[in-house]
Coordinates of C-alpha atoms in Angstrom, one line a residue:
M1 CA 4.1 -7.4 -24.9
Q2 CA 5.1 -4.0 -26.6
N3 CA 3.9 -0.9 -25.9
D4 CA 3.3 2.7 -27.4
S5 CA 5.1 4.6 -25.2
G6 CA 8.8 2.4 -24.9
I7 CA 7.6 2.5 -20.8
L8 CA 7.9 -0.6 -18.9
V9 CA 6.3 -0.3 -15.1
V10 CA 8.1 -3.2 -12.8
N11 CA 6.4 -4.1 -9.8
W12 CA 6.5 -7.4 -7.6
Q13 CA 2.7 -7.9 -7.7
L14 CA -0.4 -7.0 -9.8
E15 CA -4.0 -6.5 -8.7
K16 CA -3.5 -6.5 -4.8
G17 CA -4.4 -3.3 -4.0
G18 CA -2.0 -0.9 -2.2
C19 CA 0.9 -0.4 -3.8
E20 CA 0.2 -2.3 -6.8
V21 CA -2.7 0.0 -7.4
I22 CA -0.2 3.1 -7.7
F23 CA 1.7 1.2 -10.5
E24 CA -1.2 0.2 -12.1
E25 CA -2.5 3.5 -12.5
I26 CA 0.8 4.8 -13.4
A27 CA 1.0 2.2 -16.5
R28 CA -2.3 3.3 -17.7
V29 CA -1.6 7.1 -17.3
L30 CA 1.7 6.1 -19.7
N31 CA 0.3 3.6 -21.9
A32 CA 3.5 1.5 -20.9
K33 CA 3.8 -1.9 -20.1
L34 CA 3.2 -3.5 -16.5
L35 CA 5.4 -6.3 -15.5
G36 CA 4.8 -8.3 -12.3
F37 CA 7.2 -11.2 -10.9
D38 CA 5.2 -14.4 -12.4
E39 CA 5.0 -12.7 -15.5
A40 CA 9.1 -12.5 -15.6
L41 CA 9.8 -15.6 -13.7
N42 CA 7.6 -18.0 -16.1
A43 CA 8.8 -16.4 -19.1
L44 CA 12.5 -17.5 -18.2
G45 CA 11.2 -21.0 -17.2
V46 CA 12.7 -20.8 -13.5
Q47 CA 11.0 -22.5 -11.1
M48 CA 11.7 -21.6 -7.2
E49 CA 10.7 -24.0 -4.8
R50 CA 11.6 -21.7 -1.8
R51 CA 10.0 -18.1 -2.8
Y52 CA 10.0 -16.8 0.5
Y53 CA 12.9 -17.7 2.9
R54 CA 14.4 -14.8 4.5
Y55 CA 16.9 -14.1 1.3
A56 CA 14.5 -14.8 -1.5
I57 CA 14.4 -11.5 -2.4
L58 CA 18.2 -11.7 -3.9
D59 CA 16.7 -14.2 -6.3
R60 CA 13.7 -12.4 -7.1
C61 CA 15.9 -9.6 -7.6
L62 CA 18.3 -11.3 -10.3
I63 CA 15.3 -12.5 -11.9
F64 CA 13.4 -9.6 -13.0
R65 CA 17.0 -8.3 -13.7
D66 CA 17.6 -11.4 -16.5
F67 CA 14.0 -11.2 -17.6
I68 CA 14.5 -7.3 -18.8
K69 CA 17.9 -7.9 -20.1
Q70 CA 15.9 -10.3 -22.7
Y71 CA 13.1 -8.0 -23.3
E72 CA 15.8 -5.2 -24.0
K73 CA 17.0 -7.4 -26.7
L74 CA 13.6 -7.3 -28.8
Y75 CA 11.9 -4.2 -27.5
D76 CA 14.5 -2.0 -26.5
P77 CA 12.7 -0.1 -23.7
K78 CA 13.3 3.7 -23.4
L79 CA 12.5 3.9 -19.9
I80 CA 11.6 2.0 -16.5
I81 CA 9.7 3.1 -13.4
T82 CA 10.0 0.3 -10.9
N83 CA 9.3 -0.7 -6.9
D84 CA 12.3 0.4 -4.8
D85 CA 13.1 -3.2 -3.6
C86 CA 12.8 -4.9 -7.2
S87 CA 15.8 -2.9 -9.0
A88 CA 18.7 -3.5 -7.0
F89 CA 20.8 -4.9 -9.8
F90 CA 18.7 -2.8 -12.9
S91 CA 22.6 -0.6 -12.9
E92 CA 23.0 -3.4 -15.3
L93 CA 20.7 -2.7 -17.7
R94 CA 20.7 -0.7 -20.6
T95 CA 17.3 1.2 -19.9
P96 CA 17.6 4.1 -17.4
Y97 CA 15.0 3.7 -14.9
I98 CA 13.4 5.9 -12.5
V99 CA 12.6 4.4 -8.3
V100 CA 9.6 5.1 -6.6
L101 CA 10.7 4.9 -3.0
Q102 CA 7.8 3.5 -0.9
N103 CA 9.4 1.1 1.7
P104 CA 10.6 2.1 4.7
Y105 CA 12.7 -0.9 5.6
A106 CA 14.9 0.2 7.9
H107 CA 12.4 1.5 10.3
L108 CA 11.2 -1.7 11.3
K109 CA 14.3 -2.1 13.6
N110 CA 12.8 0.0 16.1
L111 CA 9.5 -2.1 16.0
P112 CA 10.1 -5.7 18.5
E113 CA 6.8 -7.1 16.7
F114 CA 8.9 -7.4 13.8
T115 CA 12.2 -8.4 15.2
T116 CA 11.1 -11.1 17.2
L117 CA 10.0 -12.3 13.7
Y118 CA 13.3 -12.0 11.6
K119 CA 16.8 -10.8 12.8
Y120 CA 17.8 -7.4 12.1
E121 CA 20.6 -8.4 9.4
F122 CA 17.2 -9.1 7.2
V123 CA 16.3 -5.7 7.6
D124 CA 19.7 -4.6 6.8
V125 CA 19.7 -6.7 3.4
Y126 CA 16.9 -4.8 2.3
T127 CA 18.2 -2.0 3.2
L128 CA 21.4 -2.2 1.1
L129 CA 19.3 -3.1 -2.1
Q130 CA 17.3 0.1 -1.3
K131 CA 20.6 2.1 -1.7
L132 CA 21.9 -0.4 -5.1
A133 CA 18.4 0.6 -6.7
C134 CA 18.4 4.3 -5.9
W135 CA 22.1 5.1 -6.7
N136 CA 22.0 4.3 -9.6
A137 CA 18.6 5.5 -11.0
K138 CA 17.7 8.6 -13.1
M139 CA 15.6 10.1 -10.5
V140 CA 14.7 8.9 -7.1
L141 CA 10.6 9.5 -6.0
P142 CA 9.7 9.5 -2.7
C143 CA 5.6 8.9 -2.7
S144 CA 5.4 11.0 0.6
K145 CA 7.3 13.5 2.6
F146 CA 7.8 11.0 5.4
M147 CA 9.9 8.5 2.5
Q148 CA 11.5 11.5 0.9
E149 CA 13.2 12.0 4.6
Y150 CA 13.7 8.1 5.1
G151 CA 15.8 8.2 2.0
E152 CA 17.8 11.1 3.1
K153 CA 18.0 9.8 7.0
F154 CA 18.6 6.1 5.7
L155 CA 19.6 6.3 2.0
S156 CA 21.8 9.1 1.8
L157 CA 19.7 10.5 -1.2
R158 CA 19.4 14.3 -2.0
N159 CA 17.7 16.0 -5.3
M160 CA 14.4 13.3 -5.1
T161 CA 11.3 14.4 -6.4
L162 CA 8.2 13.9 -4.5
L163 CA 5.3 12.5 -6.2
E164 CA 2.5 11.5 -4.0
P165 CA -0.1 9.0 -5.4
G166 CA -3.8 10.2 -5.7
V167 CA -7.3 7.9 -5.5
D168 CA -9.8 8.2 -8.2
M169 CA -12.5 10.2 -6.8
K170 CA -15.3 9.6 -9.1
L171 CA -14.7 5.4 -8.2
F172 CA -14.1 6.2 -4.2
R173 CA -17.2 8.0 -3.1
P174 CA -19.7 8.0 -0.8
M175 CA -23.0 5.9 -1.3
D176 CA -25.7 4.1 0.5
K177 CA -25.0 2.4 3.5
D178 CA -28.6 1.5 4.6
Y179 CA -28.6 -0.3 0.7
L180 CA -24.7 -1.6 0.9
R181 CA -25.8 -3.4 4.3
E182 CA -28.8 -5.0 2.7
K183 CA -26.9 -6.3 0.0
Y184 CA -23.6 -7.4 2.0
G185 CA -26.1 -9.2 4.6
I186 CA -25.1 -7.2 7.4
P187 CA -27.2 -8.7 10.3
E188 CA -29.9 -6.1 11.2
E189 CA -29.3 -6.3 14.9
Y190 CA -25.9 -4.5 14.6
E191 CA -26.5 -0.5 13.9
K192 CA -22.4 0.1 14.1
V193 CA -20.0 -1.4 11.5
G194 CA -16.2 -1.5 11.5
L195 CA -13.6 -1.8 9.0
W196 CA -10.1 -3.4 9.0
V197 CA -8.0 -3.4 5.9
G198 CA -4.6 -5.4 5.8
S199 CA -2.5 -8.7 6.7
F200 CA -1.0 -10.7 9.5
H201 CA 2.4 -8.9 8.5
P202 CA 3.7 -7.4 11.8
I203 CA 3.4 -3.8 10.7
S204 CA 0.3 -3.8 10.5
G205 CA -0.4 -4.0 13.9
Y206 CA -3.1 -6.9 13.6
H207 CA -2.0 -8.6 16.6
F208 CA -4.0 -5.8 18.3
V209 CA -7.3 -6.0 16.1
P210 CA -8.5 -8.9 18.1
K211 CA -8.5 -6.4 21.6
F212 CA -10.7 -4.0 19.7
V213 CA -13.0 -7.1 18.5
H214 CA -13.6 -8.6 22.2
K215 CA -14.6 -5.1 23.6
Y216 CA -16.5 -3.9 20.8
K217 CA -19.2 -6.8 20.6
D218 CA -22.0 -4.2 19.4
I219 CA -19.9 -3.5 16.4
Y220 CA -20.1 -5.6 13.4
W221 CA -16.4 -6.0 12.2
I222 CA -15.4 -6.4 8.7
L223 CA -11.7 -7.7 8.4
V224 CA -10.3 -7.7 4.6
F225 CA -7.2 -9.2 3.9
K226 CA -4.9 -9.3 1.0
H227 CA -4.4 -12.8 0.7
S228 CA -6.3 -15.8 1.3
I229 CA -7.4 -17.3 4.7
E230 CA -8.9 -20.6 5.6
G231 CA -11.0 -21.4 8.5
K232 CA -14.2 -19.9 9.8
V233 CA -14.2 -17.1 12.2
R234 CA -15.9 -18.2 15.6
A235 CA -17.0 -14.9 16.7
K236 CA -20.6 -14.1 15.4
N237 CA -20.0 -10.3 14.8
V238 CA -17.0 -10.7 12.6
R239 CA -16.7 -11.2 8.8
I240 CA -13.5 -12.1 6.8
L241 CA -13.0 -10.9 3.2
T242 CA -9.9 -12.0 1.2
C243 CA -8.8 -11.0 -2.0
V244 CA -11.0 -8.2 -2.4
K245 CA -10.5 -6.6 -5.8
H246 CA -9.9 -3.0 -6.0
E247 CA -12.7 -1.5 -7.7
K248 CA -15.1 -3.1 -5.3
M249 CA -13.3 -1.8 -2.2
P250 CA -15.3 1.5 -2.4
E251 CA -18.5 -0.6 -1.5
I252 CA -16.6 -2.3 1.5
Y253 CA -15.2 1.1 2.8
N254 CA -19.1 2.6 2.1
L255 CA -20.3 -0.5 4.6
A256 CA -18.3 0.6 7.6
D257 CA -18.9 3.7 10.0
F258 CA -14.9 4.0 10.5
L259 CA -11.8 2.4 9.4
L260 CA -9.4 1.3 12.1
N261 CA -5.7 1.3 11.1
L262 CA -3.2 0.3 13.7
S263 CA 0.1 0.2 11.2
F264 CA 3.0 0.7 12.9
V265 CA 4.6 2.6 9.7
E266 CA 2.7 3.4 6.5
S267 CA 4.8 4.9 3.6
F268 CA 2.1 7.3 2.4
G269 CA -1.2 5.2 3.5
I270 CA -3.3 4.7 0.0
K271 CA -6.2 2.7 1.9
L272 CA -7.1 5.5 4.1
V273 CA -7.5 8.7 1.9
E274 CA -9.7 5.8 -0.2
A275 CA -11.8 5.5 3.0
M276 CA -11.8 9.1 3.3
A277 CA -12.8 9.6 -0.2
C278 CA -15.7 7.8 0.7
N279 CA -16.1 10.0 3.4
V280 CA -15.4 7.3 6.2
P281 CA -13.7 8.7 9.3
V282 CA -10.1 6.9 9.6
L283 CA -9.1 5.6 13.3
T284 CA -5.6 5.9 12.8
R285 CA -1.9 5.9 14.2
K286 CA -0.1 9.2 13.3
V287 CA 1.6 7.4 10.2
G288 CA 2.3 7.8 6.1
F289 CA 0.9 11.4 4.5
L290 CA -0.7 12.2 8.1
L291 CA 2.7 12.5 9.7
E292 CA 2.6 16.1 7.8
Y293 CA -0.9 16.6 6.4
P294 CA -3.5 18.0 8.6
A295 CA -6.5 16.3 8.1
E296 CA -8.0 16.7 11.4
K297 CA -11.9 16.4 9.5
G298 CA -10.9 13.3 8.2
A299 CA -9.2 11.3 10.7
M300 CA -8.9 10.6 14.7
I301 CA -5.3 10.2 15.8
I302 CA -5.3 6.9 18.4
S303 CA -2.3 4.4 19.5
E304 CA -2.8 0.2 19.3
N305 CA -3.6 0.0 23.1
D306 CA -6.3 3.4 23.1
L307 CA -9.5 0.5 23.2
D308 CA -11.9 3.8 24.3
A309 CA -10.8 5.3 20.7
I310 CA -14.5 4.2 19.6
D311 CA -16.1 5.4 22.1
R312 CA -14.7 8.5 21.5
F313 CA -15.4 8.5 17.6
Y314 CA -19.2 7.6 18.2
E315 CA -19.3 10.9 20.7
R316 CA -18.1 13.2 17.8
K317 CA -18.8 11.2 14.5
D318 CA -21.3 13.8 12.7
E319 CA -18.3 16.6 13.5
F320 CA -16.0 14.2 10.7
E321 CA -15.9 16.0 6.8
S322 CA -13.6 13.1 6.2
R323 CA -13.9 13.7 2.1
K324 CA -13.4 16.9 2.4
A325 CA -10.2 16.7 3.9
V326 CA -8.2 14.6 1.0
E327 CA -10.5 15.0 -2.0
K328 CA -8.2 18.1 -3.3
R329 CA -4.6 17.5 -2.9
F330 CA -4.9 13.2 -3.3
N331 CA -7.1 13.6 -6.4
I332 CA -6.2 10.5 -9.3
E333 CA -6.3 13.8 -11.6
R334 CA -3.5 15.6 -9.8
F335 CA -1.2 12.4 -10.0
R336 CA -1.5 11.7 -13.1
R337 CA -0.8 15.3 -14.6
S338 CA 2.3 15.0 -12.2
W339 CA 3.5 11.6 -14.3
K340 CA 2.8 13.0 -17.9
N341 CA 4.7 16.4 -16.7
L342 CA 7.5 14.5 -15.3
I343 CA 7.8 12.0 -18.3
K344 CA 7.5 15.1 -20.7
K345 CA 10.4 16.4 -18.8
I346 CA 12.7 13.2 -19.2
F347 CA 12.1 13.0 -23.3

C-alpha cells in the first residue's frame, strides 16, 4: 500500500471514466497511492447496507477520514490530493491536503429536472461539505474557469489555482471508421452513427435523448453508460454499451460521426475533449470549458430541444476540425507538467 512519493490520491470510485480518469492520471504522474471508497470500506471492515440513501455521503466522508487516520499511523504520508466532496472531515487529519474542485452542486438548484428527484436541502448538504473541505485545504485547484467562478460565488473561496485536465492525444486519436464499424458490427444499412455517453442522472439530460433517437431513425445510435443496465433495447437502431474501459473509449468515439451531449452542467467536460481529440465533432449545450474557450471548429452549440441540430450538423460536417481545437491546450503532457511543477513548489 505504501508508495515512493508519500502522496495519497483519494476519490470515490476508480476506473469509471470521467473525473476518475483525472485522479488516476494524477496518481500515475506523481507515483502516488490511489485510494477509492471501496478499499477504505473493506479495510475498516465496515458494512454499509444503505450506501445510497440521501445523506449517505456523510457516512462515506467519515469512513474516508477514519481509514486515513489509520493509514497515517502506518505510512505517515506527506500530502493528500482529493476530490472536493470526499474530504469534508480531513481537517482532523495530520496530513495537509489539496482539493480538486470539480462538483458544481449549488447549480443543481437551478435545474427543475433535478429538484423533482431531490429536495433542496440535499444540495445544501453537499455544498456545505464542499465548504468544509475547501476552507481547510492547503490549496484548492478548480478544474476549469467555470469551477473557479463557482468556488468564488458559492464557496467564498479566493486564491485558487486553476489546473485544467488533459487528454492523452496519442491514445485518443482519429482511427479508421470503416474498419471499426465492421469490427463492432454496425449494420451496413446505417451510414450515419451518433454517440451519447453518460448516465441516467438528471444532470446528464438523458431524458431528452429518446427524442433525438425517435426523430433520426436513419442514424445508428450508440449509448454508453458508466453503470450496468439490464434488459434488451427495443429500437433496432440503438445499441447500449455499459462499463466500457477507458482505454477502449477511443474506438467507441471513432465509430461515430458526432457526440451528442445534453448535460445541463459540466465542471469541465472531459468526454467532450476526448471525442474532439478523436476528430469527432461534439453537438453540445454550452457547458464546462466551452463556456470560455472558443472551439467553433470542434463543437456545435445546441439546446436540448433543438431536434433539427443534427440535420444542420450533417450539412456542414466537413467544416469541423475538432482535434485541432483541443490538441494543444488540453494535451495530457501539459497537465502532467503542471502537476509536477505544483508538487515541486509545495515540497
